[in-house]
Tab-separated table of C-alpha atoms and ligand atoms in Angstrom:
chain	number	residue	atom	x	y	z
A	42	MET	CA	-115.985	3.410	47.729
A	43	LEU	CA	-117.958	0.752	45.877
A	44	LYS	CA	-120.126	3.628	44.726
A	45	SER	CA	-117.542	5.167	42.479
A	46	PHE	CA	-117.068	1.842	40.786
A	47	ASP	CA	-120.756	1.830	40.013
A	48	ILE	CA	-120.280	5.044	38.073
A	49	TYR	CA	-117.948	3.177	35.773
A	50	SER	CA	-120.463	0.463	35.042
A	51	GLN	CA	-123.109	3.125	34.604
A	52	ASN	CA	-120.865	4.735	32.021
A	53	ASN	CA	-120.967	1.510	30.078
A	54	ILE	CA	-124.738	1.520	30.165
A	55	LEU	CA	-124.657	5.152	29.070
A	56	LYS	CA	-122.428	4.252	26.138
A	57	ILE	CA	-124.820	1.501	25.102
A	58	ILE	CA	-127.770	3.873	25.355
A	59	VAL	CA	-125.986	6.490	23.246
A	60	ALA	CA	-125.026	3.876	20.646
A	61	LEU	CA	-128.577	2.524	20.518
A	62	ASN	CA	-129.936	6.026	20.075
A	63	LEU	CA	-127.548	6.687	17.221
A	64	LEU	CA	-128.680	3.453	15.605
A	65	LEU	CA	-132.311	4.375	16.123
A	66	VAL	CA	-131.879	7.856	14.670
A	67	GLY	CA	-129.896	6.441	11.729
A	68	SER	CA	-132.380	3.740	10.842
A	69	GLY	CA	-135.320	6.062	11.512
A	70	ALA	CA	-133.878	8.567	9.057
A	71	LEU	CA	-133.283	5.805	6.545
A	72	ILE	CA	-136.901	4.619	6.722
A	73	PHE	CA	-138.263	8.153	6.669
A	74	ILE	CA	-136.197	9.231	3.700
A	75	ASN	CA	-137.011	6.045	1.805
A	76	ARG	CA	-140.672	6.847	2.269
A	77	ILE	CA	-140.195	10.355	0.959
A	78	ILE	CA	-138.248	9.000	-1.984
A	79	ASN	CA	-141.023	6.531	-2.781
A	80	LYS	CA	-143.615	9.292	-2.673
A	81	LEU	CA	-141.475	11.539	-4.856
A	82	GLU	CA	-140.933	8.729	-7.308
A	83	ASP	CA	-144.670	8.168	-7.510
A	84	ARG	CA	-145.189	11.822	-8.199
A	85	GLU	CA	-142.467	11.952	-10.776
A	86	GLU	CA	-143.927	8.954	-12.526
A	87	GLN	CA	-147.317	10.635	-12.611
A	88	TYR	CA	-145.643	13.666	-13.996
A	89	VAL	CA	-144.013	11.737	-16.782
A	90	GLN	CA	-147.356	10.041	-17.489
A	91	LEU	CA	-148.846	13.483	-17.888
A	92	TYR	CA	-145.997	14.473	-20.145
A	93	ALA	CA	-146.577	11.367	-22.268
A	94	ARG	CA	-150.264	12.096	-22.523
A	95	ALA	CA	-149.566	15.678	-23.446
A	96	LEU	CA	-147.182	14.552	-26.144
A	97	GLY	CA	-149.784	12.193	-27.534
A	98	TYR	CA	-152.413	14.871	-27.375
A	99	VAL	CA	-150.300	17.453	-29.085
A	100	GLN	CA	-149.631	15.094	-31.925
A	101	THR	CA	-153.148	13.751	-32.370
A	102	ALA	CA	-155.286	16.774	-31.605
A	103	ASP	CA	-157.309	18.653	-34.107
A	104	VAL	CA	-155.333	21.397	-35.796
A	105	ASN	CA	-157.747	23.927	-34.447
A	106	THR	CA	-157.344	23.011	-30.809
A	107	ASP	CA	-155.128	25.298	-28.780
A	108	VAL	CA	-152.491	22.974	-27.461
A	109	ASN	CA	-150.229	25.758	-26.404
A	110	PHE	CA	-151.324	25.566	-22.746
A	111	ILE	CA	-150.212	21.950	-22.565
A	112	VAL	CA	-146.783	22.848	-23.731
A	113	GLN	CA	-146.678	25.647	-21.206
A	114	GLU	CA	-148.023	23.681	-18.284
A	115	VAL	CA	-146.385	20.380	-18.742
A	116	LEU	CA	-143.389	20.549	-20.981
A	117	VAL	CA	-141.908	23.736	-19.667
A	118	ALA	CA	-142.928	23.534	-16.012
A	119	ASN	CA	-140.975	20.381	-15.346
A	120	LYS	CA	-137.429	21.456	-14.751
A	121	THR	CA	-135.838	18.540	-12.992
A	122	ILE	CA	-136.972	15.179	-14.392
A	123	PRO	CA	-134.809	14.172	-17.350
A	124	ALA	CA	-136.921	12.619	-20.106
A	125	ILE	CA	-136.553	11.676	-23.776
A	126	TYR	CA	-139.361	11.077	-26.210
A	127	VAL	CA	-138.712	8.477	-28.904
A	128	ASN	CA	-141.128	8.820	-31.778
A	129	GLU	CA	-142.848	6.169	-33.891
A	130	GLN	CA	-139.809	5.965	-36.159
A	131	ASN	CA	-137.757	5.071	-33.119
A	132	GLU	CA	-135.910	8.399	-33.238
A	133	PRO	CA	-135.271	10.517	-30.150
A	134	ALA	CA	-137.489	13.485	-31.006
A	135	TYR	CA	-137.793	15.553	-27.853
A	136	LYS	CA	-135.736	15.832	-24.750
A	137	LEU	CA	-136.350	17.449	-21.379
A	138	ASN	CA	-133.808	18.535	-18.761
A	139	ILE	CA	-130.856	16.899	-20.432
A	140	ASP	CA	-127.699	18.859	-21.017
A	141	ILE	CA	-126.206	17.911	-24.316
A	142	PRO	CA	-122.498	18.665	-24.534
A	143	GLN	CA	-121.731	21.458	-26.968
A	144	ASP	CA	-120.101	20.889	-30.372
A	145	LEU	CA	-121.923	17.617	-30.999
A	146	SER	CA	-123.105	16.982	-34.543
A	147	ALA	CA	-126.687	15.864	-35.109
A	148	ASP	CA	-125.606	12.241	-35.306
A	149	GLU	CA	-123.491	12.491	-32.204
A	150	THR	CA	-126.366	14.085	-30.358
A	151	LYS	CA	-128.591	11.130	-31.254
A	152	GLN	CA	-125.901	8.777	-30.151
A	153	PHE	CA	-125.599	10.646	-26.858
A	154	LEU	CA	-129.363	10.522	-26.311
A	155	ARG	CA	-129.468	6.787	-27.044
A	156	GLN	CA	-126.809	6.322	-24.406
A	157	GLN	CA	-128.983	8.246	-21.950
A	158	ILE	CA	-131.969	6.089	-22.885
A	159	LEU	CA	-130.017	2.961	-21.998
A	160	GLU	CA	-129.277	4.443	-18.567
A	161	MET	CA	-132.900	5.445	-18.086
A	162	ARG	CA	-134.187	1.998	-18.974
A	163	LYS	CA	-132.224	0.570	-16.089
A	164	ASN	CA	-134.347	2.551	-13.606
A	165	HIS	CA	-137.785	2.875	-15.163
A	166	SER	CA	-139.669	1.191	-17.946
A	167	PRO	CA	-140.752	3.743	-20.597
A	168	ILE	CA	-144.246	5.173	-20.835
A	169	ARG	CA	-146.194	4.554	-24.015
A	170	VAL	CA	-147.648	7.440	-26.020
A	171	ASP	CA	-150.449	6.261	-28.302
A	172	LEU	CA	-150.644	8.001	-31.642
A	173	ARG	CA	-152.937	7.634	-34.625
A	174	ASP	CA	-153.283	4.391	-36.558
A	175	GLY	CA	-151.839	2.184	-33.858
A	176	ASP	CA	-148.505	3.969	-33.957
A	177	PHE	CA	-146.867	4.814	-30.651
A	178	GLY	CA	-143.901	6.581	-29.162
A	179	LEU	CA	-142.102	6.034	-25.869
A	180	VAL	CA	-141.100	8.396	-23.084
A	181	TYR	CA	-137.983	7.382	-21.231
A	182	TYR	CA	-137.198	9.137	-18.009
A	183	ASN	CA	-134.976	9.121	-14.996
A	184	ASN	CA	-135.173	10.266	-11.383
A	185	SER	CA	-134.831	13.959	-10.722
A	186	THR	CA	-131.619	15.255	-9.218
A	187	LEU	CA	-133.526	15.769	-5.968
A	188	ILE	CA	-134.238	12.053	-5.607
A	189	ARG	CA	-130.713	11.118	-6.614
A	190	GLN	CA	-129.318	13.400	-3.930
A	191	LEU	CA	-131.811	12.214	-1.356
A	192	ARG	CA	-130.692	8.633	-1.919
A	193	TYR	CA	-127.220	9.528	-0.675
A	194	PHE	CA	-128.554	11.423	2.267
A	195	PRO	CA	-129.173	8.542	4.733
A	196	TYR	CA	-125.695	7.173	4.134
A	197	ALA	CA	-124.177	10.584	4.659
A	198	LEU	CA	-126.286	10.936	7.791
A	199	ILE	CA	-125.208	7.572	9.167
A	200	ALA	CA	-121.569	8.354	8.409
A	201	ILE	CA	-121.843	11.703	10.180
A	202	LEU	CA	-123.644	10.227	13.183
A	203	THR	CA	-121.095	7.431	13.501
A	204	ALA	CA	-118.233	9.895	13.307
A	205	LEU	CA	-119.903	12.064	15.946
A	206	GLY	CA	-120.550	9.089	18.196
A	207	LEU	CA	-116.964	7.954	17.855
A	208	LEU	CA	-115.681	11.427	18.590
A	209	ALA	CA	-117.904	11.723	21.640
A	210	TYR	CA	-116.784	8.324	22.849
A	211	LEU	CA	-113.111	9.127	22.359
A	212	SER	CA	-113.228	12.499	24.042
A	213	PHE	CA	-115.366	11.045	26.801
A	214	SER	CA	-112.957	8.264	27.669
A	215	SER	CA	-109.788	10.285	27.159
A	216	SER	CA	-111.035	13.159	29.282
A	217	ARG	CA	-111.974	10.703	32.001
A	218	ARG	CA	-108.495	9.246	31.915
A	219	ALA	CA	-106.808	12.618	31.787
A	220	GLU	CA	-108.918	13.738	34.696
A	221	GLN	CA	-107.985	10.684	36.728
A	222	ASN	CA	-104.337	11.308	36.013
A	223	ARG	CA	-104.616	14.897	37.116
A	224	VAL	CA	-106.310	13.798	40.325
A	225	TRP	CA	-103.517	11.309	41.071
A	226	VAL	CA	-100.747	13.694	40.436
A	227	GLY	CA	-102.454	16.553	42.228
A	228	LEU	CA	-103.265	14.408	45.231
A	229	ALA	CA	-99.766	13.007	45.466
A	230	LYS	CA	-98.022	16.353	45.125
A	231	GLU	CA	-100.342	18.055	47.550
A	232	THR	CA	-99.843	15.332	50.152
A	233	ALA	CA	-96.073	15.503	49.818
A	234	HIS	CA	-96.212	19.250	50.107
A	235	GLN	CA	-98.467	19.210	53.166
A	236	LEU	CA	-96.355	16.599	54.924
A	237	GLY	CA	-93.157	18.496	54.294
A	238	THR	CA	-93.573	21.234	56.914
A	239	PRO	CA	-94.608	19.146	59.953
A	240	LEU	CA	-91.950	16.613	59.010
A	241	SER	CA	-89.106	19.077	59.163
A	242	SER	CA	-90.279	20.335	62.523
A	243	LEU	CA	-90.590	16.746	63.754
A	244	MET	CA	-87.008	16.126	62.686
A	245	ALA	CA	-85.948	19.201	64.597
A	246	TRP	CA	-87.750	17.841	67.657
A	247	VAL	CA	-85.952	14.524	67.344
A	248	GLU	CA	-82.638	16.339	67.244
A	249	TYR	CA	-83.674	18.319	70.306
A	250	MET	CA	-84.627	15.152	72.209
A	251	ARG	CA	-81.385	13.522	71.258
A	252	SER	CA	-79.412	16.440	72.652
A	253	ASP	CA	-81.139	16.016	76.010
A	254	PRO	CA	-80.774	12.306	76.921
A	255	GLU	CA	-81.432	13.031	80.585
A	256	HIS	CA	-85.021	13.947	79.907
A	257	TYR	CA	-85.697	11.814	76.865
A	258	GLU	CA	-84.903	8.161	76.936
A	259	GLU	CA	-82.750	7.210	73.968
A	260	SER	CA	-84.800	4.166	72.961
A	261	VAL	CA	-87.912	6.324	72.693
A	262	THR	CA	-86.080	8.890	70.626
A	263	ASP	CA	-84.881	6.107	68.343
A	264	GLU	CA	-88.429	4.855	67.854
A	265	ILE	CA	-89.686	8.328	67.072
A	266	GLU	CA	-86.848	8.872	64.642
A	267	LYS	CA	-87.739	5.639	62.848
A	268	ASP	CA	-91.333	6.800	62.480
A	269	VAL	CA	-90.182	10.142	61.175
A	270	GLN	CA	-87.932	8.337	58.691
A	271	ARG	CA	-90.890	6.294	57.568
A	272	LEU	CA	-92.977	9.431	57.048
A	273	ASN	CA	-90.085	10.851	55.074
A	274	THR	CA	-90.089	7.818	52.801
A	275	ILE	CA	-93.822	8.142	52.225
A	276	THR	CA	-93.425	11.802	51.354
A	277	ALA	CA	-90.641	10.997	48.930
A	278	ARG	CA	-92.841	8.365	47.273
A	279	PHE	CA	-95.705	10.783	46.941
A	280	SER	CA	-93.642	13.484	45.398
A	281	SER	CA	-92.029	11.070	42.951
A	282	ILE	CA	-95.443	9.945	41.704
A	283	GLY	CA	-96.138	13.474	40.580
A	284	SER	CA	-92.944	13.812	38.593
A	285	ILE	CA	-91.400	11.393	36.157
A	286	PRO	CA	-89.450	9.026	38.405
A	287	THR	CA	-85.910	8.122	37.592
A	288	LEU	CA	-85.105	4.457	37.071
A	289	LYS	CA	-81.875	2.942	38.276
A	290	GLU	CA	-80.270	-0.444	37.861
A	291	GLU	CA	-80.869	-2.370	41.052
A	292	ASN	CA	-80.179	-5.908	42.191
A	293	LEU	CA	-83.650	-7.407	42.369
A	294	ASN	CA	-82.865	-10.126	44.927
A	295	GLU	CA	-81.321	-7.569	47.194
A	296	VAL	CA	-84.178	-5.051	46.892
A	297	VAL	CA	-86.904	-7.631	47.508
A	298	THR	CA	-85.154	-9.370	50.406
A	299	HIS	CA	-84.264	-6.108	52.069
A	300	PHE	CA	-87.758	-4.733	51.754
A	301	THR	CA	-89.557	-7.907	52.857
A	302	ASP	CA	-87.342	-8.029	55.956
A	303	TYR	CA	-88.633	-4.603	56.772
A	304	LEU	CA	-92.239	-5.582	55.985
A	305	ALA	CA	-92.076	-8.802	58.011
A	306	ARG	CA	-91.455	-6.766	61.115
A	307	ARG	CA	-94.620	-4.773	60.518
A	308	ILE	CA	-97.118	-7.511	59.845
A	309	SER	CA	-98.740	-10.032	62.156
A	310	THR	CA	-96.444	-12.792	63.349
A	311	LYS	CA	-99.181	-15.230	62.405
A	312	VAL	CA	-98.395	-14.576	58.776
A	313	LYS	CA	-95.562	-16.792	57.614
A	314	MET	CA	-93.586	-14.852	55.076
A	315	THR	CA	-91.116	-16.542	52.714
A	316	VAL	CA	-88.970	-15.243	49.879
A	317	GLU	CA	-87.589	-17.542	47.178
A	318	SER	CA	-85.529	-16.640	44.170
A	319	ASN	CA	-84.690	-18.581	41.024
A	320	LEU	CA	-82.826	-15.611	39.646
A	321	PRO	CA	-79.074	-15.425	39.366
A	322	PRO	CA	-77.836	-13.576	42.488
A	323	THR	CA	-76.620	-10.684	40.333
A	324	GLN	CA	-79.845	-10.171	38.403
A	325	VAL	CA	-80.333	-6.468	37.736
A	326	VAL	CA	-83.534	-4.617	36.824
A	327	ARG	CA	-84.151	-0.973	36.077
A	328	ILE	CA	-86.553	0.349	38.689
A	329	ASN	CA	-87.365	3.270	40.869
A	330	ARG	CA	-86.687	1.608	44.166
A	331	LEU	CA	-89.042	3.706	46.283
A	332	LEU	CA	-91.985	3.195	43.991
A	333	PHE	CA	-91.245	-0.475	43.427
A	334	GLU	CA	-91.159	-1.046	47.188
A	335	TRP	CA	-94.460	0.701	47.408
A	336	VAL	CA	-95.956	-1.721	44.901
A	337	ILE	CA	-94.675	-4.721	46.871
A	338	GLU	CA	-96.005	-3.216	50.056
A	339	ASN	CA	-99.479	-2.623	48.608
A	340	ILE	CA	-99.777	-6.127	47.251
A	341	CYS	CA	-98.459	-7.685	50.460
A	342	LYS	CA	-100.797	-5.601	52.597
A	343	ASN	CA	-103.761	-6.724	50.510
A	344	ALA	CA	-102.576	-10.307	50.893
A	345	VAL	CA	-102.383	-9.969	54.668
A	346	ASP	CA	-105.864	-8.419	54.688
A	347	ALA	CA	-107.212	-11.249	52.543
A	348	MET	CA	-105.870	-13.771	55.060
A	349	ALA	CA	-107.321	-11.804	57.965
A	350	GLY	CA	-103.834	-11.794	59.456
A	351	VAL	CA	-103.292	-15.556	59.494
A	352	GLY	CA	-101.705	-17.619	56.705
A	353	GLU	CA	-98.769	-17.844	54.341
A	354	LEU	CA	-97.365	-15.038	52.222
A	355	ARG	CA	-94.908	-16.198	49.600
A	356	LEU	CA	-92.753	-14.107	47.272
A	357	ARG	CA	-91.047	-15.845	44.364
A	358	MET	CA	-88.740	-14.353	41.773
A	359	ILE	CA	-88.637	-16.297	38.527
A	360	PRO	CA	-86.767	-15.700	35.262
A	361	LEU	CA	-89.098	-15.775	32.217
A	362	HIS	CA	-88.097	-16.834	28.711
A	363	ASN	CA	-88.244	-13.488	27.012
A	364	ASP	CA	-85.854	-11.200	28.861
A	365	GLU	CA	-88.335	-10.707	31.641
A	366	VAL	CA	-88.520	-11.551	35.299
A	367	ALA	CA	-91.615	-12.288	37.332
A	368	ILE	CA	-92.220	-11.535	40.980
A	369	ASP	CA	-95.115	-13.681	42.201
A	370	ILE	CA	-96.794	-12.743	45.453
A	371	SER	CA	-99.081	-15.507	46.751
A	372	ASP	CA	-101.347	-15.652	49.756
A	373	THR	CA	-103.589	-18.254	51.298
A	374	GLY	CA	-106.444	-15.794	51.716
A	375	LYS	CA	-110.053	-15.590	50.679
A	376	GLY	CA	-109.378	-15.330	46.952
A	377	ILE	CA	-111.066	-13.226	44.289
A	378	SER	CA	-114.128	-14.403	42.394
A	379	LYS	CA	-113.981	-14.497	38.572
A	380	ALA	CA	-116.473	-11.646	38.338
A	381	ASN	CA	-114.244	-9.391	40.431
A	382	LEU	CA	-110.919	-10.205	38.767
A	383	GLN	CA	-111.035	-7.193	36.459
A	384	LYS	CA	-112.509	-4.884	39.075
A	385	VAL	CA	-109.700	-5.081	41.594
A	386	PHE	CA	-107.591	-2.672	39.513
A	387	ALA	CA	-110.366	-0.139	39.056
A	388	PRO	CA	-109.916	3.017	41.110
A	389	GLY	CA	-112.308	3.130	44.026
A	390	TYR	CA	-113.051	-0.584	44.059
A	391	SER	CA	-112.693	-1.870	47.608
A	392	THR	CA	-114.410	-4.488	49.705
A	393	LYS	CA	-112.855	-3.146	52.885
A	394	LYS	CA	-114.483	-0.986	55.488
A	395	ARG	CA	-111.644	1.495	55.472
A	396	GLY	CA	-110.323	0.824	51.983
A	397	TRP	CA	-109.764	3.569	49.441
A	398	GLY	CA	-109.572	1.128	46.601
A	399	LEU	CA	-106.474	2.905	45.334
A	400	GLY	CA	-103.698	0.479	46.270
A	401	LEU	CA	-103.859	-1.741	43.218
A	402	THR	CA	-104.699	1.100	40.847
A	403	LEU	CA	-101.564	2.915	41.891
A	404	ALA	CA	-99.507	-0.273	41.878
A	405	LYS	CA	-100.596	-1.073	38.311
A	406	ARG	CA	-99.882	2.452	37.211
A	407	ILE	CA	-96.443	2.371	38.759
A	408	VAL	CA	-95.534	-0.992	37.223
A	409	GLU	CA	-97.010	-0.393	33.790
A	410	GLU	CA	-96.548	3.287	33.149
A	411	TYR	CA	-93.328	3.977	34.984
A	412	HIS	CA	-91.575	0.635	34.599
A	413	ASN	CA	-92.998	-0.555	31.331
A	414	GLY	CA	-93.903	-3.818	33.048
A	415	ARG	CA	-97.119	-5.674	33.763
A	416	LEU	CA	-99.160	-6.342	36.889
A	417	PHE	CA	-102.022	-8.823	36.906
A	418	VAL	CA	-103.720	-11.537	38.908
A	419	LYS	CA	-101.942	-14.713	37.867
A	420	SER	CA	-104.392	-17.022	39.575
A	421	SER	CA	-106.975	-16.943	42.290
A	422	GLU	CA	-109.334	-19.384	43.849
A	423	VAL	CA	-112.091	-18.389	46.213
A	424	GLY	CA	-111.328	-19.687	49.685
A	425	LYS	CA	-107.815	-20.866	48.720
A	426	GLY	CA	-105.746	-17.835	47.847
A	427	THR	CA	-104.430	-15.495	45.203
A	428	THR	CA	-101.211	-14.928	43.277
A	429	PHE	CA	-100.395	-11.499	41.871
A	430	ARG	CA	-97.606	-11.324	39.294
A	431	ILE	CA	-95.339	-8.380	38.526
A	432	VAL	CA	-93.378	-8.694	35.303
A	433	LEU	CA	-90.335	-6.493	34.724
A	434	ASN	CA	-87.852	-6.260	31.903
A	435	LYS	CA	-84.487	-7.810	32.609
A	436	GLU	CA	-81.338	-5.757	32.313
A	437	THR	CA	-78.740	-7.919	30.636
B	68	ATP	N1	-104.724	-10.769	47.654
B	68	ATP	C1	-106.035	-10.492	47.586
B	68	ATP	N2	-106.952	-11.430	47.890
B	68	ATP	C2	-108.275	-11.156	47.802
B	68	ATP	N3	-108.782	-9.965	47.433
B	68	ATP	C3	-107.929	-9.000	47.113
B	68	ATP	C4	-106.518	-9.189	47.169
B	68	ATP	N4	-105.917	-8.044	46.787
B	68	ATP	C5	-106.906	-7.182	46.533
B	68	ATP	N5	-108.111	-7.725	46.707
B	68	ATP	C6	-109.426	-7.086	46.510
B	68	ATP	O1	-109.240	-5.958	45.691
B	68	ATP	C7	-109.741	-4.790	46.329
B	68	ATP	C8	-108.950	-3.602	45.877
B	68	ATP	O2	-107.654	-3.601	46.417
B	68	ATP	P1	-106.894	-2.229	46.568
B	68	ATP	O3	-105.567	-2.478	47.168
B	68	ATP	O4	-106.934	-1.513	45.266
B	68	ATP	O5	-107.807	-1.420	47.564
B	68	ATP	P2	-108.013	-1.650	49.113
B	68	ATP	O6	-106.946	-2.547	49.661
B	68	ATP	O7	-109.424	-2.077	49.341
B	68	ATP	O8	-107.854	-0.191	49.641
B	68	ATP	P3	-106.453	0.646	49.737
B	68	ATP	O9	-106.655	1.794	48.819
B	68	ATP	O10	-106.361	1.049	51.148
B	68	ATP	O11	-105.352	-0.252	49.287
B	68	ATP	C9	-109.680	-5.111	47.796
B	68	ATP	O12	-110.625	-4.371	48.533
B	68	ATP	C10	-110.006	-6.592	47.808
B	68	ATP	O13	-111.397	-6.832	47.733
B	69	MG	MG1	-104.908	-2.266	49.245
């Protein structure tokens, strides 16, 4: 049964591996895309350099030279890099790949272009175009839309990967929980169902034996009837786990004392069992008696096991400040090490040869989900003993 616990810790490792992979993919993409962006930027800068040179050439070349190809090749071919040429009189003279809003007057257009130039200067310093007689113009430019979109890409990617990871994690853990719940309920219902038929025939047999006291000694019949009753109780518990159990107001002192009397008869006489109560004798709690008794039984059985059948088992009922009551169950057994404190409630965790590792899981589920209470290890010391605490809401 320890094995199935290992799967849980393996799941944690799996989660870490998945998270690390996501991180790796995210940062890998970031580095990769940054590299591409740098390369693209280099190319775009070269392109603008070429554009600047072409502009200079067009303006300084001999009148006879055919400069048309330059205009074709350079000025028209570039369709994505926004650029503005400011001439020697410091006027925006040409523009490339900039949409000017319609209905602007000439002055407004200039104003608009100057605004663009300010933006461009933030990203790139302008490229100088040398003209005749020491005059020069400047080409301002910005990144192409491609680069601007690429810059967002890694962040979008990381956001998507994180969302996916989160989704996977959530569905993973909720499906595991849902599956566990289905297993519980299925197991419990099936057991109750299977026990039902042989139980009713057993009861019929008991009746038969009772009607024939000459052949069947009465004390034996009584014993058998008690066992059948006990099986009946177990069946009832199992079937109530599958459905939503009904809670009823019960006197806590009475329930605990009554049930521990019954338990005391079933455990080793070398275990000294005591029940103390600091509650008012009329203290009422809302519980499902069958299931609550089951919880007490599971915890007490574990305690007896931990003491290897010899020691003290103490139950104490204590009022708490905030409308709650505590039921402390202490033993003088082997204790639980710090490392195992959390594990004891995990399904399948058992240190016993014949243990299912389900007792405490079920007990916690019953207390917390059905009774809205709490169940935890209050204290434990290796070699000295352990105290489990059940906390329930008080009915006032
Ligand atoms: N009072 C205790 N003192 C020391 N160890 C305990 C105590 N109660 C529980 N444990 C530890 O917690 C483990 C889990 O307990 P749990 O009741 O869930 O399963 P189990 O008793 O091993 O099997 P079963 O399903 O039959 O109850 C036990 O195997 C034991 O190692
Ligand atoms: Mg147990």
